[in-house]
Coordinates of C-alpha atoms and ligand atoms in Angstrom, one line a residue:
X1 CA 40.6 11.5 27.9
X2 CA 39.1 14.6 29.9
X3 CA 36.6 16.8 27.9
X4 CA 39.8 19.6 27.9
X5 CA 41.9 17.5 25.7
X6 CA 41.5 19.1 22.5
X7 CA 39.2 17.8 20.7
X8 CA 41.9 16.0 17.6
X9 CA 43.4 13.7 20.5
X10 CA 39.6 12.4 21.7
X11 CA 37.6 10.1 20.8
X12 CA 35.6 11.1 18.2
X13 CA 32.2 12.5 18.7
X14 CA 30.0 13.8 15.1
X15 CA 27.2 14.8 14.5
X16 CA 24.4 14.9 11.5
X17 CA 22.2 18.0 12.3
X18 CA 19.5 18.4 9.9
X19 CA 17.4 21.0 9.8
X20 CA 13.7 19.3 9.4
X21 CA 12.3 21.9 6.1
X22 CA 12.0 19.4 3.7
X23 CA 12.8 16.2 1.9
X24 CA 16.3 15.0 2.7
X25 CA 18.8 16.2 0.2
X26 CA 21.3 14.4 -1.5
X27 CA 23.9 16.7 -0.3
X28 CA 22.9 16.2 3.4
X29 CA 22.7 12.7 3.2
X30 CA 26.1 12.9 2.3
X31 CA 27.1 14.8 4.8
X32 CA 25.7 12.2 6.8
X33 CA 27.5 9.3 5.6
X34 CA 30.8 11.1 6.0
X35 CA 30.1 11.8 9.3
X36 CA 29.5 8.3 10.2
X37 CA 32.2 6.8 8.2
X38 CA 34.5 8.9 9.7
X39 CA 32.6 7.9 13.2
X40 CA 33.2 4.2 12.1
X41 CA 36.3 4.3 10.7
X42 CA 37.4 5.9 14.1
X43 CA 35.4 3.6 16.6
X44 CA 34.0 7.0 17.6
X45 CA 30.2 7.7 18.3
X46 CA 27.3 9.5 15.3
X47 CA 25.4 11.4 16.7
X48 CA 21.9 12.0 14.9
X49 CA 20.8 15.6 16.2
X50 CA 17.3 17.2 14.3
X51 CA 17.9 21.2 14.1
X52 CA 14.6 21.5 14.4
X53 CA 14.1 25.5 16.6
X54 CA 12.8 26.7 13.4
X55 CA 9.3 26.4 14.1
X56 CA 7.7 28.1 10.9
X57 CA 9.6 26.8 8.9
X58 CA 10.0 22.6 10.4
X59 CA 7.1 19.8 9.4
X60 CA 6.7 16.8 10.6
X61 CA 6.4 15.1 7.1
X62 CA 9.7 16.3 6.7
X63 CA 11.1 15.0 9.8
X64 CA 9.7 11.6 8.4
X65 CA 10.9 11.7 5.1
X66 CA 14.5 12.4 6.8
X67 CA 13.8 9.2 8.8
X68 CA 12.6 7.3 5.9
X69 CA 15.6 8.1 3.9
X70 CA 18.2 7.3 6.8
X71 CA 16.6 4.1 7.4
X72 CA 16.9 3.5 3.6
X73 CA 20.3 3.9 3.7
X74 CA 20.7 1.5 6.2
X75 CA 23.6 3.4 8.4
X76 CA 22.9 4.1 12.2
X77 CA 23.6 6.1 15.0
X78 CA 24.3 6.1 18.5
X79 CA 22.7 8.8 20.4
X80 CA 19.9 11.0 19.5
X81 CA 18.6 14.4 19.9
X82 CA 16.0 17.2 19.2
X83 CA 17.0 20.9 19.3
X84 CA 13.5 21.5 20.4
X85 CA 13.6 19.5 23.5
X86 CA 16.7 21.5 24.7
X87 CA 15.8 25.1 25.0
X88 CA 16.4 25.7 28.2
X89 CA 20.1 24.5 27.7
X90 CA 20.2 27.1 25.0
X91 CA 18.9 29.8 26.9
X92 CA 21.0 29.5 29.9
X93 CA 23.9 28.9 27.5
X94 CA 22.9 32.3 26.0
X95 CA 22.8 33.9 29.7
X96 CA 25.8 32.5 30.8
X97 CA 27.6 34.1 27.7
X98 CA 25.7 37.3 28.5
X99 CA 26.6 37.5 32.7
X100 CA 30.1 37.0 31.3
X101 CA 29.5 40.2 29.4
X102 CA 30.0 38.9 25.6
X103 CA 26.8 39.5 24.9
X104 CA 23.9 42.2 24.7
X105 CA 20.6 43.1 24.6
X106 CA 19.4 44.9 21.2
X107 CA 16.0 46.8 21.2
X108 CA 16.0 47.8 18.1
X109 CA 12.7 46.8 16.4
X110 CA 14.0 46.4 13.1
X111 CA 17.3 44.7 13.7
X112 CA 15.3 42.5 16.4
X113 CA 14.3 39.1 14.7
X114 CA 17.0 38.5 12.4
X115 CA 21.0 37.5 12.8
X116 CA 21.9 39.6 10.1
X117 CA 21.9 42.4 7.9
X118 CA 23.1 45.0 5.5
X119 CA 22.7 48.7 4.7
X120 CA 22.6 50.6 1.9
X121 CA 26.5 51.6 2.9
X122 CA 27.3 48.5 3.3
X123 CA 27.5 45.1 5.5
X124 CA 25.7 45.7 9.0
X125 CA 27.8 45.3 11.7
X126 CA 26.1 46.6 15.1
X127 CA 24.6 49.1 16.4
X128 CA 26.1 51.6 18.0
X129 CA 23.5 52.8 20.0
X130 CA 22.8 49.0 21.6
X131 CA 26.3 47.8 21.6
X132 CA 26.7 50.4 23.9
X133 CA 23.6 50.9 26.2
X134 CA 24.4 50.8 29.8
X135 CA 24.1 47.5 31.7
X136 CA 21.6 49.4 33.9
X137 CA 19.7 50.6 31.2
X138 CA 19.2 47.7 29.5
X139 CA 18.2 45.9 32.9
X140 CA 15.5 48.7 33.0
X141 CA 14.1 48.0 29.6
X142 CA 14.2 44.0 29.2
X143 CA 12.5 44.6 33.2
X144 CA 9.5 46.6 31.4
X145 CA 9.0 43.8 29.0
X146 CA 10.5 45.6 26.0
X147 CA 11.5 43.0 23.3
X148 CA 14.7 42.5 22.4
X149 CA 17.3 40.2 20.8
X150 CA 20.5 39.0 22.8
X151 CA 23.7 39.4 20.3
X152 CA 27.1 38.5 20.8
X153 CA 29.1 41.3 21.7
X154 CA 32.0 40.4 18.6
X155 CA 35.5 42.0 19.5
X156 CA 35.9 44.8 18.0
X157 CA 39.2 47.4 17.6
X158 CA 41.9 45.2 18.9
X159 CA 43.1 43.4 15.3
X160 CA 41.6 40.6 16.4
X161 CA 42.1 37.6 14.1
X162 CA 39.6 34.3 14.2
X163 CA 41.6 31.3 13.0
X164 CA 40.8 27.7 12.5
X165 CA 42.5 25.3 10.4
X166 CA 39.6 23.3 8.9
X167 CA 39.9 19.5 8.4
X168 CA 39.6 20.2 4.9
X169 CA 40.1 23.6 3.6
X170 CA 43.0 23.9 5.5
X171 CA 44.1 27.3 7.3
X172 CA 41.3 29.8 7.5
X173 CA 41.1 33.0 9.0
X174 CA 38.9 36.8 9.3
X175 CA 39.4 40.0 10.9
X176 CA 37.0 39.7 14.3
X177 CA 35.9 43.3 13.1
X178 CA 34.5 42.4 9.9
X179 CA 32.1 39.5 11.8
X180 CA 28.7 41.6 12.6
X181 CA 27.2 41.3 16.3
X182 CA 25.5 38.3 15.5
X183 CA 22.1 37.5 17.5
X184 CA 22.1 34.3 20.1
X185 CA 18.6 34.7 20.6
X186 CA 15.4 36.2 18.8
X187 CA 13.1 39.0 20.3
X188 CA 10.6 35.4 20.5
X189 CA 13.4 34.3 23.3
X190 CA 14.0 31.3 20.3
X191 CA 17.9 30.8 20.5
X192 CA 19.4 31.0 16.8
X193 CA 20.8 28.1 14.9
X194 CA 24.6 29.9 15.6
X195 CA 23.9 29.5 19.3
X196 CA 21.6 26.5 19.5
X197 CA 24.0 24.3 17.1
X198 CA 27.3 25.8 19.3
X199 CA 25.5 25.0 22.8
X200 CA 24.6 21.3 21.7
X201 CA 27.6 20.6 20.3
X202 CA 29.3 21.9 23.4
X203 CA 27.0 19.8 25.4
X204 CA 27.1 17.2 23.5
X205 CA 30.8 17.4 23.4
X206 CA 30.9 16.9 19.9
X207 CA 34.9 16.5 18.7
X208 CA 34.5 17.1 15.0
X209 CA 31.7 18.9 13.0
X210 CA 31.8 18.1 9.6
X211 CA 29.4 19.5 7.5
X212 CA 28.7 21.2 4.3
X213 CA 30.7 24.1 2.6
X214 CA 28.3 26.4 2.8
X215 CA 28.8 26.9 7.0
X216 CA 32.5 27.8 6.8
X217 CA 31.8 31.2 7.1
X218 CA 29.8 30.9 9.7
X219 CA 32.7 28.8 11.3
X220 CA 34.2 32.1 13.0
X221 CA 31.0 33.3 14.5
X222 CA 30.9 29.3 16.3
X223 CA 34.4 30.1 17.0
X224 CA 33.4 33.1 19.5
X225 CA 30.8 31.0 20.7
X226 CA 32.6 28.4 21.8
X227 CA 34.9 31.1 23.9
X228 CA 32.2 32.6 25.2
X229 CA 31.4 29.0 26.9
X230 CA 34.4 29.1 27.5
X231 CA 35.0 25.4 25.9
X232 CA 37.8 24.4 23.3
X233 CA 35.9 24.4 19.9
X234 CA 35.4 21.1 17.9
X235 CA 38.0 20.2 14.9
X236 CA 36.4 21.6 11.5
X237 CA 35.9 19.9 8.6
X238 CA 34.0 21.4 5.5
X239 CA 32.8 19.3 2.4
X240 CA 32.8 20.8 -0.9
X241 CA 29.6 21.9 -2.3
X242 CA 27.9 19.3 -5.1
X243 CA 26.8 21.3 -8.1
X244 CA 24.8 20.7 -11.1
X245 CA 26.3 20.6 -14.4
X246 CA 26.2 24.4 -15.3
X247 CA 27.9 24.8 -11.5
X248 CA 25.2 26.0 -9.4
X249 CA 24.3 24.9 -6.2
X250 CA 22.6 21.5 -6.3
X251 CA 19.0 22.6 -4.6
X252 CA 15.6 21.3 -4.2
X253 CA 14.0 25.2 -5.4
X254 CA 16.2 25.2 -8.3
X255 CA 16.7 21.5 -9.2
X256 CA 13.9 19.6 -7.7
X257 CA 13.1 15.6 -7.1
X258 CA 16.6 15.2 -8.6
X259 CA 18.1 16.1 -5.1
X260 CA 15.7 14.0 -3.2
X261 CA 17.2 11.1 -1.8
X262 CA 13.8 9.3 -2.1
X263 CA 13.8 9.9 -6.0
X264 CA 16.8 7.6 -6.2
X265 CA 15.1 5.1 -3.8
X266 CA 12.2 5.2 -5.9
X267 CA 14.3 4.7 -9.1
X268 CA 15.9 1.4 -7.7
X269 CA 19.6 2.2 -6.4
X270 CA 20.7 0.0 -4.2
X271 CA 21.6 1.9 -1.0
X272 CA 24.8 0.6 -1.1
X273 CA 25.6 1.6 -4.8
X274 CA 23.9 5.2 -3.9
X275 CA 26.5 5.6 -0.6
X276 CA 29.5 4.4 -3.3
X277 CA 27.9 7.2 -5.5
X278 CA 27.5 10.2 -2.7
X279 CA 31.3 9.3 -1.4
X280 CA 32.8 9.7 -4.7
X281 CA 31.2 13.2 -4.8
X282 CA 34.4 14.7 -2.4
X283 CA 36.2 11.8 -2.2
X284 CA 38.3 9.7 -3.4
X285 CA 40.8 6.6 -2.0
X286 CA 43.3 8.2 -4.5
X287 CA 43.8 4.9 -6.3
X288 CA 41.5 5.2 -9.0
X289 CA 39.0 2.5 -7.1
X290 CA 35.5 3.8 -7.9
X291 CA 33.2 0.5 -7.2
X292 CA 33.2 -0.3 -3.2
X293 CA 32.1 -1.8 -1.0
X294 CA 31.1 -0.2 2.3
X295 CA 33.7 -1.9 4.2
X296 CA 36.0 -1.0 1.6
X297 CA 34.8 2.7 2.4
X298 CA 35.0 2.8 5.6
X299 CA 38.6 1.3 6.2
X300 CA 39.9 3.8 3.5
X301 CA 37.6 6.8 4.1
X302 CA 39.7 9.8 5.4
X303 CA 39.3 13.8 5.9
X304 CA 42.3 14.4 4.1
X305 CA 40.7 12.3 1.0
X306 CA 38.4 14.8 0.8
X307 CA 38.7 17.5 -1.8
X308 CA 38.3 21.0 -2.0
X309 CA 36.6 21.4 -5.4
X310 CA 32.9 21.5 -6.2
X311 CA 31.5 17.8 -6.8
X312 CA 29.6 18.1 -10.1
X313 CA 26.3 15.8 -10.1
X314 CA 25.7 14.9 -13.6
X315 CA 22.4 15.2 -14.5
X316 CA 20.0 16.2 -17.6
X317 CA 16.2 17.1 -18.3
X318 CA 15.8 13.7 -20.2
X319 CA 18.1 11.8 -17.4
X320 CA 17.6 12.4 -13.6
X321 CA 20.7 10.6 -12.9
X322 CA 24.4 10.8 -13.2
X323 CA 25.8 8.2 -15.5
X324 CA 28.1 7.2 -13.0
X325 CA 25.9 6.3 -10.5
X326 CA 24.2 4.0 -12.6
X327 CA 26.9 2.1 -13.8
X328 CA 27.9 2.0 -9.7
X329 CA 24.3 0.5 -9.0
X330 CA 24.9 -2.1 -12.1
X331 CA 27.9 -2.8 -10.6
X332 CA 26.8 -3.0 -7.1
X333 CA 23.0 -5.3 -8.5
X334 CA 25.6 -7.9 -10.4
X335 CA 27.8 -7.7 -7.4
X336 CA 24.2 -8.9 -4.7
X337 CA 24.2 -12.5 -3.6
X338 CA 20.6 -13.6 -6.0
X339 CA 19.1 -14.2 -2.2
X340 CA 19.7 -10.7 -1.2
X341 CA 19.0 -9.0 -4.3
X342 CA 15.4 -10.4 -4.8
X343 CA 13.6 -9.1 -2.0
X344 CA 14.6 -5.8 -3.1
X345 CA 13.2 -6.3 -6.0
X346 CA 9.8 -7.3 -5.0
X347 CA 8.3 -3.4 -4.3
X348 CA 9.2 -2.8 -8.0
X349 CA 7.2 -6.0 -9.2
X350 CA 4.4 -4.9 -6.5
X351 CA 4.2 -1.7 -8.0
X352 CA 4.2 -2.7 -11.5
X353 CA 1.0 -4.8 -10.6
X354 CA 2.7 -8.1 -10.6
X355 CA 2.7 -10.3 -7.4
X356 CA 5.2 -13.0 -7.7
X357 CA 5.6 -15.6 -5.7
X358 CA 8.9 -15.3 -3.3
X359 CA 10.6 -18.7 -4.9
X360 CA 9.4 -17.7 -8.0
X361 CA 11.1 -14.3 -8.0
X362 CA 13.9 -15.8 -7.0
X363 CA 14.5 -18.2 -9.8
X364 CA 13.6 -15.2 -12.2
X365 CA 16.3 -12.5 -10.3
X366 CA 19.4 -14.8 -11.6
X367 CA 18.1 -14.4 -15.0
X368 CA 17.7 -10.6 -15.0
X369 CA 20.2 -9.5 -12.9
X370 CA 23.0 -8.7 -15.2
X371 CA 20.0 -7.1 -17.9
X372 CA 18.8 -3.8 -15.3
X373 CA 20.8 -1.4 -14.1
X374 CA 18.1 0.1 -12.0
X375 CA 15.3 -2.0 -9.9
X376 CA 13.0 -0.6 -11.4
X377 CA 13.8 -1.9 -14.7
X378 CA 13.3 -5.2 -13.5
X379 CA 9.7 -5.2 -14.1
X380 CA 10.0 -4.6 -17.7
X381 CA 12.9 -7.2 -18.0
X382 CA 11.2 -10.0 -17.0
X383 CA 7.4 -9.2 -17.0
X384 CA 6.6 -12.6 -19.5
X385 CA 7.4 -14.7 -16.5
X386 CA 4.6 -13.4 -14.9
X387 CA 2.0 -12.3 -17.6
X388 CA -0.5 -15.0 -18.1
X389 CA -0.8 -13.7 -21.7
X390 CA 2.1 -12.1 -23.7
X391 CA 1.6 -8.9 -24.9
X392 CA 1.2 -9.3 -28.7
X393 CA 4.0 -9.0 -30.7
X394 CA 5.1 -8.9 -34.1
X395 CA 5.5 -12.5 -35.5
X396 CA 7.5 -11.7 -38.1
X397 CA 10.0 -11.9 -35.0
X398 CA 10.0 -15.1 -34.9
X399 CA 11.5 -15.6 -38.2
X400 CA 15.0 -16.5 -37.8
X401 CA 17.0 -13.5 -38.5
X402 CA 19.7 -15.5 -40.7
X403 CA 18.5 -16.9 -44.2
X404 CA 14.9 -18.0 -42.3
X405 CA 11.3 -17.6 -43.3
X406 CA 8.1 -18.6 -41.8
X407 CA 8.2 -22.1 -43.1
X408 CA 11.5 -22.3 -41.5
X409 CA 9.8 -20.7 -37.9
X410 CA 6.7 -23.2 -38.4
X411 CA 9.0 -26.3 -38.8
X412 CA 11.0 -25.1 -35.4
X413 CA 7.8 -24.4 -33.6
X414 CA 6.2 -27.2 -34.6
X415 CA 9.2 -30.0 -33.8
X416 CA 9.7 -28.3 -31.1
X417 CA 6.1 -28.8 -29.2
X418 CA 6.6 -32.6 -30.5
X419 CA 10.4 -32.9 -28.3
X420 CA 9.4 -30.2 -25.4
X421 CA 6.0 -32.6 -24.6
X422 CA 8.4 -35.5 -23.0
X423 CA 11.4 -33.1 -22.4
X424 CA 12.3 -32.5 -18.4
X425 CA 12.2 -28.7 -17.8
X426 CA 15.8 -28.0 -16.5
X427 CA 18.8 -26.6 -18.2
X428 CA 20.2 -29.3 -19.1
X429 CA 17.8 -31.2 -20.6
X430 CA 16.7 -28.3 -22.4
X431 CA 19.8 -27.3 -23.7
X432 CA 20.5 -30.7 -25.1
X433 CA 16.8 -31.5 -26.6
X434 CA 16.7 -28.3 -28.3
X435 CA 19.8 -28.1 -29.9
X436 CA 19.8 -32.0 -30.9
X437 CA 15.7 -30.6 -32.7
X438 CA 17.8 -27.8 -34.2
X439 CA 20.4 -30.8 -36.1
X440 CA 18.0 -33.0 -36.6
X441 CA 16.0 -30.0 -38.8
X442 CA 19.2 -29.5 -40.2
X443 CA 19.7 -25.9 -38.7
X444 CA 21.9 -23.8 -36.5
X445 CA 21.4 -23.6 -33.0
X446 CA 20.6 -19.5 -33.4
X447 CA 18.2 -20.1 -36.1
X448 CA 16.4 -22.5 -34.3
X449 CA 16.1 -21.0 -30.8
X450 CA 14.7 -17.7 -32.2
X451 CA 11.3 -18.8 -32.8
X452 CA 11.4 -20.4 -29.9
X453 CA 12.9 -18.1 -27.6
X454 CA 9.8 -15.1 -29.1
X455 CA 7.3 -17.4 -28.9
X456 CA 7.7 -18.0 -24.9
X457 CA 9.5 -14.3 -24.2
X458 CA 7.7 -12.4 -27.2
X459 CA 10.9 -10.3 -27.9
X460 CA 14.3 -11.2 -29.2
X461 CA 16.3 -9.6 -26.4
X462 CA 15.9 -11.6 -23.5
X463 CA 17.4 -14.0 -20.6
X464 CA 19.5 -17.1 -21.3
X465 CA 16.8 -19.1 -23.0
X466 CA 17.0 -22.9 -21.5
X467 CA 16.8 -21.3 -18.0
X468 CA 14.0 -18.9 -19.0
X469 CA 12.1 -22.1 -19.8
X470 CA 12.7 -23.7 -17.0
X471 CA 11.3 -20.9 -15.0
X472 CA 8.1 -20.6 -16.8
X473 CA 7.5 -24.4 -17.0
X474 CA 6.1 -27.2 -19.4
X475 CA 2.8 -26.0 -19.7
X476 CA 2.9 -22.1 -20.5
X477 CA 5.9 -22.8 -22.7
X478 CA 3.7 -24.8 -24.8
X479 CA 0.9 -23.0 -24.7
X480 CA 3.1 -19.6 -26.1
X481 CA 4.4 -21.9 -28.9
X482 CA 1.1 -23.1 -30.2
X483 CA 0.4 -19.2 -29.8
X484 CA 2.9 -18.4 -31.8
X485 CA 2.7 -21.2 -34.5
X486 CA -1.2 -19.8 -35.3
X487 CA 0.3 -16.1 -35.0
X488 CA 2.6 -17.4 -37.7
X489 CA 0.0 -19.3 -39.8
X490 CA -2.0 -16.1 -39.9
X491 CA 0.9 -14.7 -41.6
X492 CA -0.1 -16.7 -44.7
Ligands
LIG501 N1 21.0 22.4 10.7 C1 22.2 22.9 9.9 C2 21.9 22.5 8.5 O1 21.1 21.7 8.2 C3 23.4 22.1 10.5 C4 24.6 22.8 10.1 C5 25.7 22.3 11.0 O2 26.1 21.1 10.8 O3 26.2 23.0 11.9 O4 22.5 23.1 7.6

């Protein structure tokens, strides 16, 4: 399909153009998945572009920490790109629009160095005085190395109406004479992110730009670019903004590690369940699915799907995290084959100064998996399979719940050493040794497997017991017991 096909009947080109100022933002890693499921769902192309002109304001620890959250999503991209490296397209875009005579030069000091303003009577629009200035004039000044920004020269008098009908919000329109003379480039000679973004995506013949709400304003201002290089513009599509819970505008000034996509990471989502989470924050397969897979995503995931209301992230001083997207990652941890879930797990253990053995870790991951909704629970859940010594406990614990004392607790803990000594140390054996010690001391399996189940856990709420033993193995099992049977003597 030629490039002059408009851009609905090709295939499609997107784009994710951060703008390297800080730590990637839950909102534009959205924007980034969206991009490439509709890129995937199409068999089109993502394009990964960094917006990065803005030299005062760009890092290079940013830049990484957009990288390092990408990567942790696990999505790719087909082509990429750096603003920065493509000046000189800019600029001649910017001349080209200028010969054509859409654009001008504005000397004004004050106006010089930003894209827009406002006055005290109202919005800023141009001025006169530059809009005006004689071609030879201003060939005479920019010749004498006067400074000056190059602004688009915006229709003005002639009921002029700039319409677009965006992907999302639908049919959208303004008066060309309300649009101020926007700058192209800065008094530096830097191009502006209006022209820059326009002249890449031209270039880059992007077919669709879909991006947050907050640029479809700025929409009509692309929309003159694109005429002025004289290219059809892209299709439109604007996402709704996400919010916090008292509706403003999720950001990182206001709300803080919250909208970092690394706090998430850090917390142990599951990319997977965090991209179910982000897509269900403007869309929706309109069949009350909420837990997906990727696949699932993809095959369903369409612009018209996407809503126009504000996507509330719900979130509270005591809890980072929206209710919902825990439940997704619970959903999405149950859902992991053990093999695949384990690894993940491993930083969490690392970090929480345990270093368990692959194998070992993934006998344990069965036995916790339904117990965390986060990975970074895990730790906690199942730190007695890989403490030497249990942390001390309270041994009244292990004084069965229902109609037991410690006599009761000794007797358990004290048949049971005799029966676990010659016992083999899988499920099955387990399950029918201990629960043939629990008749033959004339007690019910519950009673008899709490004493047991403190003594080698040192809590009450833990894993499926006969497997938990398996795990940990003859030797530490008895070792906890015998523990437990002089924490229970001391009792008195
Ligand atoms: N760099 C811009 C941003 O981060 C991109 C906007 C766009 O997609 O055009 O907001």
């Amino acid at each position: 399909m030629p490039d002059s096909a408009p851009a609905s009947a090709r295939t499609p080109r997107v784009r994710f153009a951060p703008s390297p100022t800080g730590f990637l933002h839950v909102g534009s890693a959205r924007t980034f998945i969206f991009n490439w499921l509709y890129a995937r769902h199409n068999h089109g192309t993502m394009v990964l572009r960094l917006d990065d002109t803005d030299v005062e304001r760009n890092t290079d620890a940013s830049v990484q920490s957009i990288f390092e959250g990408l990567r942790w999503l696990g999505l790719d991209w087909d082509e990429e790109y750096k603003q920065s490296e493509r000046l000189a397209l800019h600029r001649r875009q910017a001349e080209a629009i200028f010969a054509k005579g859409l654009a001008y030069r504005d000397f004004t000091p004050a106006h010089a160095d930003s894209g827009e303003q406002s006055s005290a009577q109202g919005a800023w629009l141009f001025n006169p005085g530059m809009r005006e200035l004689s071609r030879e004039e201003s060939d005479r000044r920019a010749a004498a190395g006067e400074p000056f920004a190059l602004r688009y020269r915006v229709p003005r008098g002639q009921g002029r109406t700039l319409s677009f009908t965006d992907g999302v919000y639908g049919e959208q329109s303004k008066l060309a004479d309300e649009v101020e003379d926007f700058a192209l480039l800065r008094s530096d000679g830097m191009p502006t992110y209006h022209l820059a973004s326009c002249a890449d995506d031209a270039d880059l013949r992007i077919t669709h730009i879909i991006r947050g709400q907050d640029h479809l304003t700025n929409t009509f201002k692309h929309l003159l670019i694109f005429e002025g290089l004289g290219v059809q513009p892209p299709q439109f599509a604007h996402l709704p903004l996400l919010v916090a819970p008292d509706g403003a505008k999720l950001s990182k000034r206001r709300h803080g590690p919250v909208v970092s996509v690394t706090t998430y990471r850090d917390a142990g989502f599951l990319p997977r369940a965090f991209i179910n989470f982000l897509c269900l924050l403007g869309w929706s397969p309109k069949d009350d699915r909420e837990f997906m897979a990727l696949d699932e995503i993809r095959s369903a995931f369409t612009l018209e799907n996407v809503n126009r209301s504000n996507a509330v992230v719900n979130f509270t001083e005591e809890d980072p995290f929206d209710p919902k997207a825990v439940w997704l990652n619970a959903e999405h941890i149950r859902a992991l084959a053990v093999a695949e879930l384990s690894p993940s797990l491993a930083p969490f253990f690392e970090q929480a100064g345990f270093h368990p053995l692959p194998e070992k870790l993934l006998a344990v991951t069965p036995l916790i998996r339904e117990r965390i909704k986060l990975l970074g629970e895990a730790p906690a859940a199942a730190d007695f399979f890989f403490l030497p010594q249990l942390a001390p406990y309270d041994p009244v614990e292990l004084i069965p719940s229902k109609g037991g004392d410690a006599a009761m607790a000794l007797r358990v803990l004290q048949h049971a050493q005799e029966v676990l000594a010659t016992t083999p140390f899988d499920h099955d054996s387990l399950d029918q040794a201990l629960r043939a010690a629990a008749s033959h001391l004339g007690l019910k399996a519950g009673q008899a497997f709490q004493p047991i189940r403190v003594a080698v856990c040192g809590r009450k709420n833990a894993p499926p017991l006969f497997e938990t033993m398996a795990v940990l193995g003859r030797e530490l099992c008895l070792a906890r017991i015998r523990q437990a049977e002089e924490c229970l003597q001391s009792l008195g």
